[in-house]
Amino acid sequence: MSELLNNVAVVTGAGRGIGKAIAIEFAKNGADVFCVSRTRENAESTASDVRALERRAWPLAVDVGDIESVNAAVDKIMSEAGRVDILVNNAGITRDTLVMRMSDDDWDDVMTTNLKGAFLFTRALSMVFVKQRAGRIINIGSVAGIMGNPGQANYSASKAGLIGFSKSVARELASRGITVNVIAPGFIDTNMTSKLGESVRKDIQARIPMNTFGSPEDIAKAAVFLAGGSGKYITGHVLSVDGGLAM
Ligand code: NDP
């Protein structure tokens, strides 16, 4: 498969879960991947999976919410690869609790990683994309940003914010051949959802029309579609990959 042959991709939160699956699926489709993660160990693990597919990979330990860390990473990316074709802003966290109990830190931490992190990487790399007159930006939102979810006011706000952010940037960059889209996953089997108790999981499953959680690969395949030739005329779109949950 060569949908992304010789493209250079930057995937944040690539250390595990959905981001790792995206990095691997991109590599299977011919891309070289900068694997950005909070911890070096996880970034390195994904980079070695990418190399096993005979593509180039660079592990980068970066806090996406930290401007200096992001700028240093982008300098390194440009000095190593000289160009970037695809940016996936996937790094995300939850700090779930009811709004009446939510601390300032619960709010700020989620906003900083989920929303500011996407802003910082997008700002830095959109200059590169504009010079190239080409680029694909894919932001990983959530069904919670569309429907809301009790206990996730901070998380839902960050993901809804990501939709407005993406549509605005899509409008700013469309004339330069750059697309910006959101993938809104439903419930996907990763570390993030492994904390759910068995009865909560059953309740959620009963609300999903397809009656099952998705896999990280379901999201990764949607990302390949948006990043490749098939997605070249799609921008400002929110693609739900959720077994019908948000329809
Ligand atoms: P995981 O918790 O499994 O993985 C999150 C990844 O993000 C990890 O690699 C982690 O790094 C990285 N990360 C977290 N904070 C930072 C940071 N500040 N800087 C850099 N990297 C960071 O999550 P998922 O794979 O489940 O989720 C991925 C994305 O998909 C998130 O944006 C999430 O909100 C979204 N999503 C997930 C759903 C689900 O059901 N799983 C549903 C809807 C949306 P490290 O490995 O180094 O700790």
PDB file of C-alpha atoms and ligand atoms in Angstrom:
ATOM      1  CA  MET A   1       0.000   0.000   0.000  1.00  0.00           C
ATOM      2  CA  SER A   2       1.407   3.393  -0.896  1.00  0.00           C
ATOM      3  CA  GLU A   3      -1.351   5.927  -0.232  1.00  0.00           C
ATOM      4  CA  LEU A   4       1.163   8.037   1.754  1.00  0.00           C
ATOM      5  CA  LEU A   5       4.402   7.006  -0.007  1.00  0.00           C
ATOM      6  CA  ASN A   6       7.366   9.040   1.277  1.00  0.00           C
ATOM      7  CA  ASN A   7       5.133  11.487   3.131  1.00  0.00           C
ATOM      8  CA  VAL A   8       6.531  12.804   6.393  1.00  0.00           C
ATOM      9  CA  ALA A   9       4.018  12.706   9.252  1.00  0.00           C
ATOM     10  CA  VAL A  10       4.050  14.115  12.769  1.00  0.00           C
ATOM     11  CA  VAL A  11       1.755  12.244  15.159  1.00  0.00           C
ATOM     12  CA  THR A  12       1.329  13.496  18.717  1.00  0.00           C
ATOM     13  CA  GLY A  13       0.378  11.126  21.502  1.00  0.00           C
ATOM     14  CA  ALA A  14       1.933   8.369  19.400  1.00  0.00           C
ATOM     15  CA  GLY A  15       3.205   6.431  22.409  1.00  0.00           C
ATOM     16  CA  ARG A  16       0.158   4.211  22.763  1.00  0.00           C
ATOM     17  CA  GLY A  17      -3.505   3.754  21.883  1.00  0.00           C
ATOM     18  CA  ILE A  18      -4.927   5.622  18.919  1.00  0.00           C
ATOM     19  CA  GLY A  19      -1.759   7.643  18.186  1.00  0.00           C
ATOM     20  CA  LYS A  20       0.380   4.516  18.042  1.00  0.00           C
ATOM     21  CA  ALA A  21      -2.119   2.870  15.675  1.00  0.00           C
ATOM     22  CA  ILE A  22      -2.070   5.961  13.435  1.00  0.00           C
ATOM     23  CA  ALA A  23       1.755   5.989  13.317  1.00  0.00           C
ATOM     24  CA  ILE A  24       1.818   2.295  12.364  1.00  0.00           C
ATOM     25  CA  GLU A  25      -0.965   2.588   9.777  1.00  0.00           C
ATOM     26  CA  PHE A  26       0.787   5.597   8.227  1.00  0.00           C
ATOM     27  CA  ALA A  27       4.011   3.577   8.017  1.00  0.00           C
ATOM     28  CA  LYS A  28       2.144   0.656   6.430  1.00  0.00           C
ATOM     29  CA  ASN A  29       1.006   3.163   3.810  1.00  0.00           C
ATOM     30  CA  GLY A  30       4.553   4.358   3.103  1.00  0.00           C
ATOM     31  CA  ALA A  31       4.992   7.340   5.436  1.00  0.00           C
ATOM     32  CA  ASP A  32       7.935   8.240   7.660  1.00  0.00           C
ATOM     33  CA  VAL A  33       6.798   9.245  11.133  1.00  0.00           C
ATOM     34  CA  PHE A  34       7.864  11.577  13.945  1.00  0.00           C
ATOM     35  CA  CYS A  35       6.439   9.824  17.001  1.00  0.00           C
ATOM     36  CA  VAL A  36       5.686  12.481  19.616  1.00  0.00           C
ATOM     37  CA  SER A  37       4.825  11.345  23.111  1.00  0.00           C
ATOM     38  CA  ARG A  38       5.067  12.606  26.670  1.00  0.00           C
ATOM     39  CA  THR A  39       7.431   9.807  27.669  1.00  0.00           C
ATOM     40  CA  ARG A  40      10.562   8.897  25.719  1.00  0.00           C
ATOM     41  CA  GLU A  41      10.057   5.190  26.367  1.00  0.00           C
ATOM     42  CA  ASN A  42       6.641   5.107  24.643  1.00  0.00           C
ATOM     43  CA  ALA A  43       7.801   7.328  21.775  1.00  0.00           C
ATOM     44  CA  GLU A  44      10.745   4.967  21.210  1.00  0.00           C
ATOM     45  CA  SER A  45       8.548   1.885  21.306  1.00  0.00           C
ATOM     46  CA  THR A  46       6.309   3.242  18.526  1.00  0.00           C
ATOM     47  CA  ALA A  47       9.310   4.462  16.511  1.00  0.00           C
ATOM     48  CA  SER A  48      10.761   0.949  16.586  1.00  0.00           C
ATOM     49  CA  ASP A  49       7.398  -0.460  15.365  1.00  0.00           C
ATOM     50  CA  VAL A  50       7.523   2.014  12.469  1.00  0.00           C
ATOM     51  CA  ARG A  51      11.124   1.070  11.635  1.00  0.00           C
ATOM     52  CA  ALA A  52      10.104  -2.596  11.613  1.00  0.00           C
ATOM     53  CA  LEU A  53       7.893  -1.625   8.652  1.00  0.00           C
ATOM     54  CA  GLU A  54      11.007  -0.264   6.896  1.00  0.00           C
ATOM     55  CA  ARG A  55      10.051   3.378   7.228  1.00  0.00           C
ATOM     56  CA  ARG A  56      12.046   6.112   8.936  1.00  0.00           C
ATOM     57  CA  ALA A  57      10.941   7.053  12.454  1.00  0.00           C
ATOM     58  CA  TRP A  58      12.059   9.561  15.045  1.00  0.00           C
ATOM     59  CA  PRO A  59      10.945   9.362  18.696  1.00  0.00           C
ATOM     60  CA  LEU A  60      10.376  12.757  20.318  1.00  0.00           C
ATOM     61  CA  ALA A  61       9.586  13.222  24.014  1.00  0.00           C
ATOM     62  CA  VAL A  62       7.494  16.396  24.045  1.00  0.00           C
ATOM     63  CA  ASP A  63       4.874  17.961  26.289  1.00  0.00           C
ATOM     64  CA  VAL A  64       2.486  19.279  23.622  1.00  0.00           C
ATOM     65  CA  GLY A  65       1.193  21.990  25.948  1.00  0.00           C
ATOM     66  CA  ASP A  66       4.625  23.501  26.490  1.00  0.00           C
ATOM     67  CA  ILE A  67       5.639  26.114  23.927  1.00  0.00           C
ATOM     68  CA  GLU A  68       9.405  25.640  24.330  1.00  0.00           C
ATOM     69  CA  SER A  69       9.131  21.886  24.074  1.00  0.00           C
ATOM     70  CA  VAL A  70       6.977  22.164  20.917  1.00  0.00           C
ATOM     71  CA  ASN A  71       9.212  24.732  19.223  1.00  0.00           C
ATOM     72  CA  ALA A  72      12.314  22.640  19.947  1.00  0.00           C
ATOM     73  CA  ALA A  73      10.542  19.594  18.477  1.00  0.00           C
ATOM     74  CA  VAL A  74       9.548  21.472  15.313  1.00  0.00           C
ATOM     75  CA  ASP A  75      13.156  22.703  14.865  1.00  0.00           C
ATOM     76  CA  LYS A  76      14.353  19.106  15.182  1.00  0.00           C
ATOM     77  CA  ILE A  77      11.672  17.848  12.760  1.00  0.00           C
ATOM     78  CA  MET A  78      12.662  20.409  10.125  1.00  0.00           C
ATOM     79  CA  SER A  79      16.390  19.783  10.526  1.00  0.00           C
ATOM     80  CA  GLU A  80      15.916  15.992  10.255  1.00  0.00           C
ATOM     81  CA  ALA A  81      13.306  15.771   7.487  1.00  0.00           C
ATOM     82  CA  GLY A  82      13.218  19.205   5.843  1.00  0.00           C
ATOM     83  CA  ARG A  83       9.479  18.983   5.258  1.00  0.00           C
ATOM     84  CA  VAL A  84       6.239  17.776   6.831  1.00  0.00           C
ATOM     85  CA  ASP A  85       3.205  16.556   4.893  1.00  0.00           C
ATOM     86  CA  ILE A  86       0.817  15.495   7.663  1.00  0.00           C
ATOM     87  CA  LEU A  87       0.209  16.658  11.238  1.00  0.00           C
ATOM     88  CA  VAL A  88      -2.037  14.624  13.526  1.00  0.00           C
ATOM     89  CA  ASN A  89      -2.882  16.337  16.808  1.00  0.00           C
ATOM     90  CA  ASN A  90      -3.895  13.302  18.818  1.00  0.00           C
ATOM     91  CA  ALA A  91      -2.353  13.774  22.297  1.00  0.00           C
ATOM     92  CA  GLY A  92      -5.153  13.984  24.832  1.00  0.00           C
ATOM     93  CA  ILE A  93      -5.969  13.409  28.478  1.00  0.00           C
ATOM     94  CA  THR A  94      -9.026  13.186  30.708  1.00  0.00           C
ATOM     95  CA  ARG A  95      -9.538  14.482  34.255  1.00  0.00           C
ATOM     96  CA  ASP A  96     -13.131  13.356  34.768  1.00  0.00           C
ATOM     97  CA  THR A  97     -15.322  14.653  37.572  1.00  0.00           C
ATOM     98  CA  LEU A  98     -18.615  16.493  37.973  1.00  0.00           C
ATOM     99  CA  VAL A  99     -18.345  20.206  37.240  1.00  0.00           C
ATOM    100  CA  MET A 100     -19.215  21.171  40.847  1.00  0.00           C
ATOM    101  CA  ARG A 101     -16.136  19.258  42.026  1.00  0.00           C
ATOM    102  CA  MET A 102     -13.806  20.153  39.152  1.00  0.00           C
ATOM    103  CA  SER A 103     -10.581  21.837  40.271  1.00  0.00           C
ATOM    104  CA  ASP A 104      -8.838  24.612  38.369  1.00  0.00           C
ATOM    105  CA  ASP A 105      -6.057  22.135  37.605  1.00  0.00           C
ATOM    106  CA  ASP A 106      -8.527  19.574  36.220  1.00  0.00           C
ATOM    107  CA  TRP A 107      -9.760  22.245  33.828  1.00  0.00           C
ATOM    108  CA  ASP A 108      -6.386  23.749  32.919  1.00  0.00           C
ATOM    109  CA  ASP A 109      -4.540  20.447  32.415  1.00  0.00           C
ATOM    110  CA  VAL A 110      -7.136  19.167  29.960  1.00  0.00           C
ATOM    111  CA  MET A 111      -7.333  22.452  28.047  1.00  0.00           C
ATOM    112  CA  THR A 112      -3.554  22.733  27.882  1.00  0.00           C
ATOM    113  CA  THR A 113      -2.948  19.261  26.483  1.00  0.00           C
ATOM    114  CA  ASN A 114      -6.048  18.775  24.323  1.00  0.00           C
ATOM    115  CA  LEU A 115      -6.600  22.261  22.914  1.00  0.00           C
ATOM    116  CA  LYS A 116      -3.479  24.379  23.414  1.00  0.00           C
ATOM    117  CA  GLY A 117      -1.284  21.456  22.344  1.00  0.00           C
ATOM    118  CA  ALA A 118      -3.122  21.264  19.015  1.00  0.00           C
ATOM    119  CA  PHE A 119      -2.832  25.051  18.632  1.00  0.00           C
ATOM    120  CA  LEU A 120       0.923  25.095  19.314  1.00  0.00           C
ATOM    121  CA  PHE A 121       1.758  22.334  16.821  1.00  0.00           C
ATOM    122  CA  THR A 122      -0.661  23.723  14.218  1.00  0.00           C
ATOM    123  CA  ARG A 123       0.761  27.244  14.518  1.00  0.00           C
ATOM    124  CA  ALA A 124       4.349  26.058  14.187  1.00  0.00           C
ATOM    125  CA  LEU A 125       3.732  23.698  11.268  1.00  0.00           C
ATOM    126  CA  SER A 126       1.200  25.812   9.365  1.00  0.00           C
ATOM    127  CA  MET A 127       4.096  28.129   8.445  1.00  0.00           C
ATOM    128  CA  VAL A 128       5.826  25.098   6.933  1.00  0.00           C
ATOM    129  CA  PHE A 129       2.646  23.990   5.140  1.00  0.00           C
ATOM    130  CA  VAL A 130       2.026  27.475   3.716  1.00  0.00           C
ATOM    131  CA  LYS A 131       5.572  27.607   2.263  1.00  0.00           C
ATOM    132  CA  GLN A 132       5.073  24.126   0.767  1.00  0.00           C
ATOM    133  CA  ARG A 133       1.576  25.076  -0.425  1.00  0.00           C
ATOM    134  CA  ALA A 134       0.495  21.641   0.799  1.00  0.00           C
ATOM    135  CA  GLY A 135      -0.299  19.944   4.068  1.00  0.00           C
ATOM    136  CA  ARG A 136      -2.853  17.903   5.941  1.00  0.00           C
ATOM    137  CA  ILE A 137      -3.883  18.606   9.523  1.00  0.00           C
ATOM    138  CA  ILE A 138      -6.003  16.034  11.343  1.00  0.00           C
ATOM    139  CA  ASN A 139      -7.216  16.820  14.851  1.00  0.00           C
ATOM    140  CA  ILE A 140      -8.532  14.019  17.030  1.00  0.00           C
ATOM    141  CA  GLY A 141     -11.725  15.242  18.676  1.00  0.00           C
ATOM    142  CA  SER A 142     -14.319  13.115  20.419  1.00  0.00           C
ATOM    143  CA  VAL A 143     -17.959  12.216  20.431  1.00  0.00           C
ATOM    144  CA  ALA A 144     -17.943  14.079  23.787  1.00  0.00           C
ATOM    145  CA  GLY A 145     -17.215  17.325  21.927  1.00  0.00           C
ATOM    146  CA  ILE A 146     -20.378  16.818  19.861  1.00  0.00           C
ATOM    147  CA  MET A 147     -22.847  15.337  22.381  1.00  0.00           C
ATOM    148  CA  GLY A 148     -21.355  16.347  25.756  1.00  0.00           C
ATOM    149  CA  ASN A 149     -20.835  13.764  28.495  1.00  0.00           C
ATOM    150  CA  PRO A 150     -21.567  14.008  32.230  1.00  0.00           C
ATOM    151  CA  GLY A 151     -18.327  14.129  34.223  1.00  0.00           C
ATOM    152  CA  GLN A 152     -16.414  15.467  31.230  1.00  0.00           C
ATOM    153  CA  ALA A 153     -17.213  19.200  31.072  1.00  0.00           C
ATOM    154  CA  ASN A 154     -13.510  20.026  30.723  1.00  0.00           C
ATOM    155  CA  TYR A 155     -12.819  17.287  28.177  1.00  0.00           C
ATOM    156  CA  SER A 156     -15.990  17.986  26.134  1.00  0.00           C
ATOM    157  CA  ALA A 157     -15.191  21.710  26.075  1.00  0.00           C
ATOM    158  CA  SER A 158     -11.658  21.009  24.855  1.00  0.00           C
ATOM    159  CA  LYS A 159     -12.920  18.708  22.101  1.00  0.00           C
ATOM    160  CA  ALA A 160     -15.747  21.063  21.047  1.00  0.00           C
ATOM    161  CA  GLY A 161     -13.131  23.835  20.998  1.00  0.00           C
ATOM    162  CA  LEU A 162     -11.019  21.703  18.699  1.00  0.00           C
ATOM    163  CA  ILE A 163     -13.887  21.626  16.183  1.00  0.00           C
ATOM    164  CA  GLY A 164     -14.217  25.435  16.090  1.00  0.00           C
ATOM    165  CA  PHE A 165     -10.441  25.760  15.954  1.00  0.00           C
ATOM    166  CA  SER A 166     -10.196  23.295  13.059  1.00  0.00           C
ATOM    167  CA  LYS A 167     -12.948  24.945  11.008  1.00  0.00           C
ATOM    168  CA  SER A 168     -11.339  28.380  11.454  1.00  0.00           C
ATOM    169  CA  VAL A 169      -7.882  27.142  10.466  1.00  0.00           C
ATOM    170  CA  ALA A 170      -9.428  25.202   7.545  1.00  0.00           C
ATOM    171  CA  ARG A 171     -10.878  28.470   6.254  1.00  0.00           C
ATOM    172  CA  GLU A 172      -7.558  30.303   6.757  1.00  0.00           C
ATOM    173  CA  LEU A 173      -5.462  27.713   4.922  1.00  0.00           C
ATOM    174  CA  ALA A 174      -7.773  26.252   2.258  1.00  0.00           C
ATOM    175  CA  SER A 175      -6.534  28.513  -0.539  1.00  0.00           C
ATOM    176  CA  ARG A 176      -2.955  27.261   0.061  1.00  0.00           C
ATOM    177  CA  GLY A 177      -3.861  23.629  -0.590  1.00  0.00           C
ATOM    178  CA  ILE A 178      -3.930  22.714   3.100  1.00  0.00           C
ATOM    179  CA  THR A 179      -6.782  20.712   4.599  1.00  0.00           C
ATOM    180  CA  VAL A 180      -7.827  20.648   8.252  1.00  0.00           C
ATOM    181  CA  ASN A 181     -10.261  18.047   9.545  1.00  0.00           C
ATOM    182  CA  VAL A 182     -11.421  16.465  12.780  1.00  0.00           C
ATOM    183  CA  ILE A 183     -11.913  12.787  13.473  1.00  0.00           C
ATOM    184  CA  ALA A 184     -14.386  12.345  16.318  1.00  0.00           C
ATOM    185  CA  PRO A 185     -13.959   8.860  17.777  1.00  0.00           C
ATOM    186  CA  GLY A 186     -16.653   7.243  19.864  1.00  0.00           C
ATOM    187  CA  PHE A 187     -15.590   4.733  22.513  1.00  0.00           C
ATOM    188  CA  ILE A 188     -12.351   3.060  21.498  1.00  0.00           C
ATOM    189  CA  ASP A 189     -10.513   0.310  23.373  1.00  0.00           C
ATOM    190  CA  THR A 190      -7.372   2.007  24.759  1.00  0.00           C
ATOM    191  CA  ASN A 191      -5.858   2.873  28.166  1.00  0.00           C
ATOM    192  CA  MET A 192      -8.224   5.842  28.302  1.00  0.00           C
ATOM    193  CA  THR A 193     -11.332   3.639  28.314  1.00  0.00           C
ATOM    194  CA  SER A 194      -9.804   0.705  30.231  1.00  0.00           C
ATOM    195  CA  LYS A 195     -10.512   2.646  33.468  1.00  0.00           C
ATOM    196  CA  LEU A 196     -14.283   2.237  32.918  1.00  0.00           C
ATOM    197  CA  GLY A 197     -15.944  -0.265  35.240  1.00  0.00           C
ATOM    198  CA  GLU A 198     -17.698  -3.292  33.726  1.00  0.00           C
ATOM    199  CA  SER A 199     -21.228  -1.968  34.344  1.00  0.00           C
ATOM    200  CA  VAL A 200     -20.445   1.490  32.898  1.00  0.00           C
ATOM    201  CA  ARG A 201     -18.903  -0.213  29.878  1.00  0.00           C
ATOM    202  CA  LYS A 202     -22.053  -2.323  29.371  1.00  0.00           C
ATOM    203  CA  ASP A 203     -24.283   0.786  29.633  1.00  0.00           C
ATOM    204  CA  ILE A 204     -22.179   2.614  27.058  1.00  0.00           C
ATOM    205  CA  GLN A 205     -22.153  -0.371  24.746  1.00  0.00           C
ATOM    206  CA  ALA A 206     -25.943  -0.558  24.869  1.00  0.00           C
ATOM    207  CA  ARG A 207     -26.104   3.064  23.618  1.00  0.00           C
ATOM    208  CA  ILE A 208     -23.834   2.403  20.614  1.00  0.00           C
ATOM    209  CA  PRO A 209     -25.984   1.437  17.594  1.00  0.00           C
ATOM    210  CA  MET A 210     -23.260  -0.968  16.394  1.00  0.00           C
ATOM    211  CA  ASN A 211     -23.182  -2.388  19.961  1.00  0.00           C
ATOM    212  CA  THR A 212     -19.403  -2.557  20.268  1.00  0.00           C
ATOM    213  CA  PHE A 213     -16.390  -0.381  21.124  1.00  0.00           C
ATOM    214  CA  GLY A 214     -14.123   0.558  18.225  1.00  0.00           C
ATOM    215  CA  SER A 215     -10.439  -0.282  17.834  1.00  0.00           C
ATOM    216  CA  PRO A 216      -7.532   2.167  17.467  1.00  0.00           C
ATOM    217  CA  GLU A 217      -7.114   0.822  13.923  1.00  0.00           C
ATOM    218  CA  ASP A 218     -10.635   2.043  13.023  1.00  0.00           C
ATOM    219  CA  ILE A 219      -9.446   5.587  13.765  1.00  0.00           C
ATOM    220  CA  ALA A 220      -6.085   5.043  12.071  1.00  0.00           C
ATOM    221  CA  LYS A 221      -7.733   3.960   8.811  1.00  0.00           C
ATOM    222  CA  ALA A 222      -9.904   7.103   8.813  1.00  0.00           C
ATOM    223  CA  ALA A 223      -6.716   9.158   9.329  1.00  0.00           C
ATOM    224  CA  VAL A 224      -5.061   7.501   6.314  1.00  0.00           C
ATOM    225  CA  PHE A 225      -8.145   8.341   4.245  1.00  0.00           C
ATOM    226  CA  LEU A 226      -8.053  12.035   5.225  1.00  0.00           C
ATOM    227  CA  ALA A 227      -4.258  12.264   4.844  1.00  0.00           C
ATOM    228  CA  GLY A 228      -4.059  10.543   1.461  1.00  0.00           C
ATOM    229  CA  GLY A 229      -5.173  11.327  -2.085  1.00  0.00           C
ATOM    230  CA  SER A 230      -8.743  10.240  -1.318  1.00  0.00           C
ATOM    231  CA  GLY A 231      -9.111  13.117   1.149  1.00  0.00           C
ATOM    232  CA  LYS A 232      -7.671  15.923  -0.968  1.00  0.00           C
ATOM    233  CA  TYR A 233     -10.970  17.834  -1.433  1.00  0.00           C
ATOM    234  CA  ILE A 234     -12.224  17.405   2.140  1.00  0.00           C
ATOM    235  CA  THR A 235     -11.649  20.235   4.607  1.00  0.00           C
ATOM    236  CA  GLY A 236     -13.382  21.628   7.696  1.00  0.00           C
ATOM    237  CA  HIS A 237     -15.126  18.300   8.185  1.00  0.00           C
ATOM    238  CA  VAL A 238     -15.867  16.397  11.391  1.00  0.00           C
ATOM    239  CA  LEU A 239     -15.717  12.685  10.649  1.00  0.00           C
ATOM    240  CA  SER A 240     -17.425  10.622  13.346  1.00  0.00           C
ATOM    241  CA  VAL A 241     -15.952   7.144  13.758  1.00  0.00           C
ATOM    242  CA  ASP A 242     -18.200   5.940  16.534  1.00  0.00           C
ATOM    243  CA  GLY A 243     -20.401   3.000  15.521  1.00  0.00           C
ATOM    244  CA  GLY A 244     -23.302   5.444  15.095  1.00  0.00           C
ATOM    245  CA  LEU A 245     -23.225   6.843  18.643  1.00  0.00           C
ATOM    246  CA  ALA A 246     -23.481  10.543  17.729  1.00  0.00           C
ATOM    247  CA  MET A 247     -25.926  10.354  14.810  1.00  0.00           C
TER     248      MET A 247
HETATM  249  P1  NDP B   1      -4.187   7.070  25.638  1.00  0.00           P
HETATM  250  O1  NDP B   1      -4.341   7.581  27.011  1.00  0.00           O
HETATM  251  O2  NDP B   1      -4.154   5.608  25.399  1.00  0.00           O
HETATM  252  O3  NDP B   1      -2.858   7.699  24.973  1.00  0.00           O
HETATM  253  C1  NDP B   1      -2.646   9.075  25.016  1.00  0.00           C
HETATM  254  C2  NDP B   1      -1.343   9.418  24.363  1.00  0.00           C
HETATM  255  O4  NDP B   1      -1.178  10.837  24.446  1.00  0.00           O
HETATM  256  C3  NDP B   1      -0.146   8.803  25.054  1.00  0.00           C
HETATM  257  O5  NDP B   1       0.791   8.377  24.099  1.00  0.00           O
HETATM  258  C4  NDP B   1       0.426   9.945  25.881  1.00  0.00           C
HETATM  259  O6  NDP B   1       1.825   9.924  26.053  1.00  0.00           O
HETATM  260  C5  NDP B   1       0.079  11.120  25.013  1.00  0.00           C
HETATM  261  N1  NDP B   1       0.036  12.374  25.768  1.00  0.00           N
HETATM  262  C6  NDP B   1      -0.771  12.700  26.798  1.00  0.00           C
HETATM  263  N2  NDP B   1      -0.502  13.937  27.240  1.00  0.00           N
HETATM  264  C7  NDP B   1       0.511  14.397  26.468  1.00  0.00           C
HETATM  265  C8  NDP B   1       1.259  15.600  26.446  1.00  0.00           C
HETATM  266  N3  NDP B   1       1.008  16.606  27.300  1.00  0.00           N
HETATM  267  N4  NDP B   1       2.258  15.733  25.535  1.00  0.00           N
HETATM  268  C9  NDP B   1       2.519  14.725  24.665  1.00  0.00           C
HETATM  269  N5  NDP B   1       1.849  13.573  24.638  1.00  0.00           N
HETATM  270  C10 NDP B   1       0.858  13.405  25.537  1.00  0.00           C
HETATM  271  O7  NDP B   1      -5.368   7.768  24.814  1.00  0.00           O
HETATM  272  P2  NDP B   1      -6.163   7.313  23.506  1.00  0.00           P
HETATM  273  O8  NDP B   1      -5.257   6.683  22.547  1.00  0.00           O
HETATM  274  O9  NDP B   1      -7.381   6.638  23.930  1.00  0.00           O
HETATM  275  O10 NDP B   1      -6.626   8.753  22.955  1.00  0.00           O
HETATM  276  C11 NDP B   1      -5.974   9.424  21.912  1.00  0.00           C
HETATM  277  C12 NDP B   1      -6.829  10.619  21.496  1.00  0.00           C
HETATM  278  O11 NDP B   1      -8.117  10.154  21.101  1.00  0.00           O
HETATM  279  C13 NDP B   1      -7.052  11.619  22.619  1.00  0.00           C
HETATM  280  O12 NDP B   1      -7.032  12.933  22.098  1.00  0.00           O
HETATM  281  C14 NDP B   1      -8.440  11.270  23.109  1.00  0.00           C
HETATM  282  O13 NDP B   1      -9.059  12.372  23.708  1.00  0.00           O
HETATM  283  C15 NDP B   1      -9.099  10.858  21.820  1.00  0.00           C
HETATM  284  N6  NDP B   1     -10.268  10.022  22.016  1.00  0.00           N
HETATM  285  C16 NDP B   1     -10.160   8.785  22.584  1.00  0.00           C
HETATM  286  C17 NDP B   1     -11.289   8.006  22.760  1.00  0.00           C
HETATM  287  C18 NDP B   1     -11.245   6.637  23.368  1.00  0.00           C
HETATM  288  O14 NDP B   1     -12.338   6.048  23.550  1.00  0.00           O
HETATM  289  N7  NDP B   1     -10.103   6.054  23.661  1.00  0.00           N
HETATM  290  C19 NDP B   1     -12.619   8.502  22.366  1.00  0.00           C
HETATM  291  C20 NDP B   1     -12.606   9.799  21.775  1.00  0.00           C
HETATM  292  C21 NDP B   1     -11.475  10.522  21.618  1.00  0.00           C
HETATM  293  P3  NDP B   1       2.645   8.770  26.855  1.00  0.00           P
HETATM  294  O15 NDP B   1       2.319   7.470  26.157  1.00  0.00           O
HETATM  295  O16 NDP B   1       4.058   9.130  26.638  1.00  0.00           O
HETATM  296  O17 NDP B   1       2.152   8.830  28.250  1.00  0.00           O
END
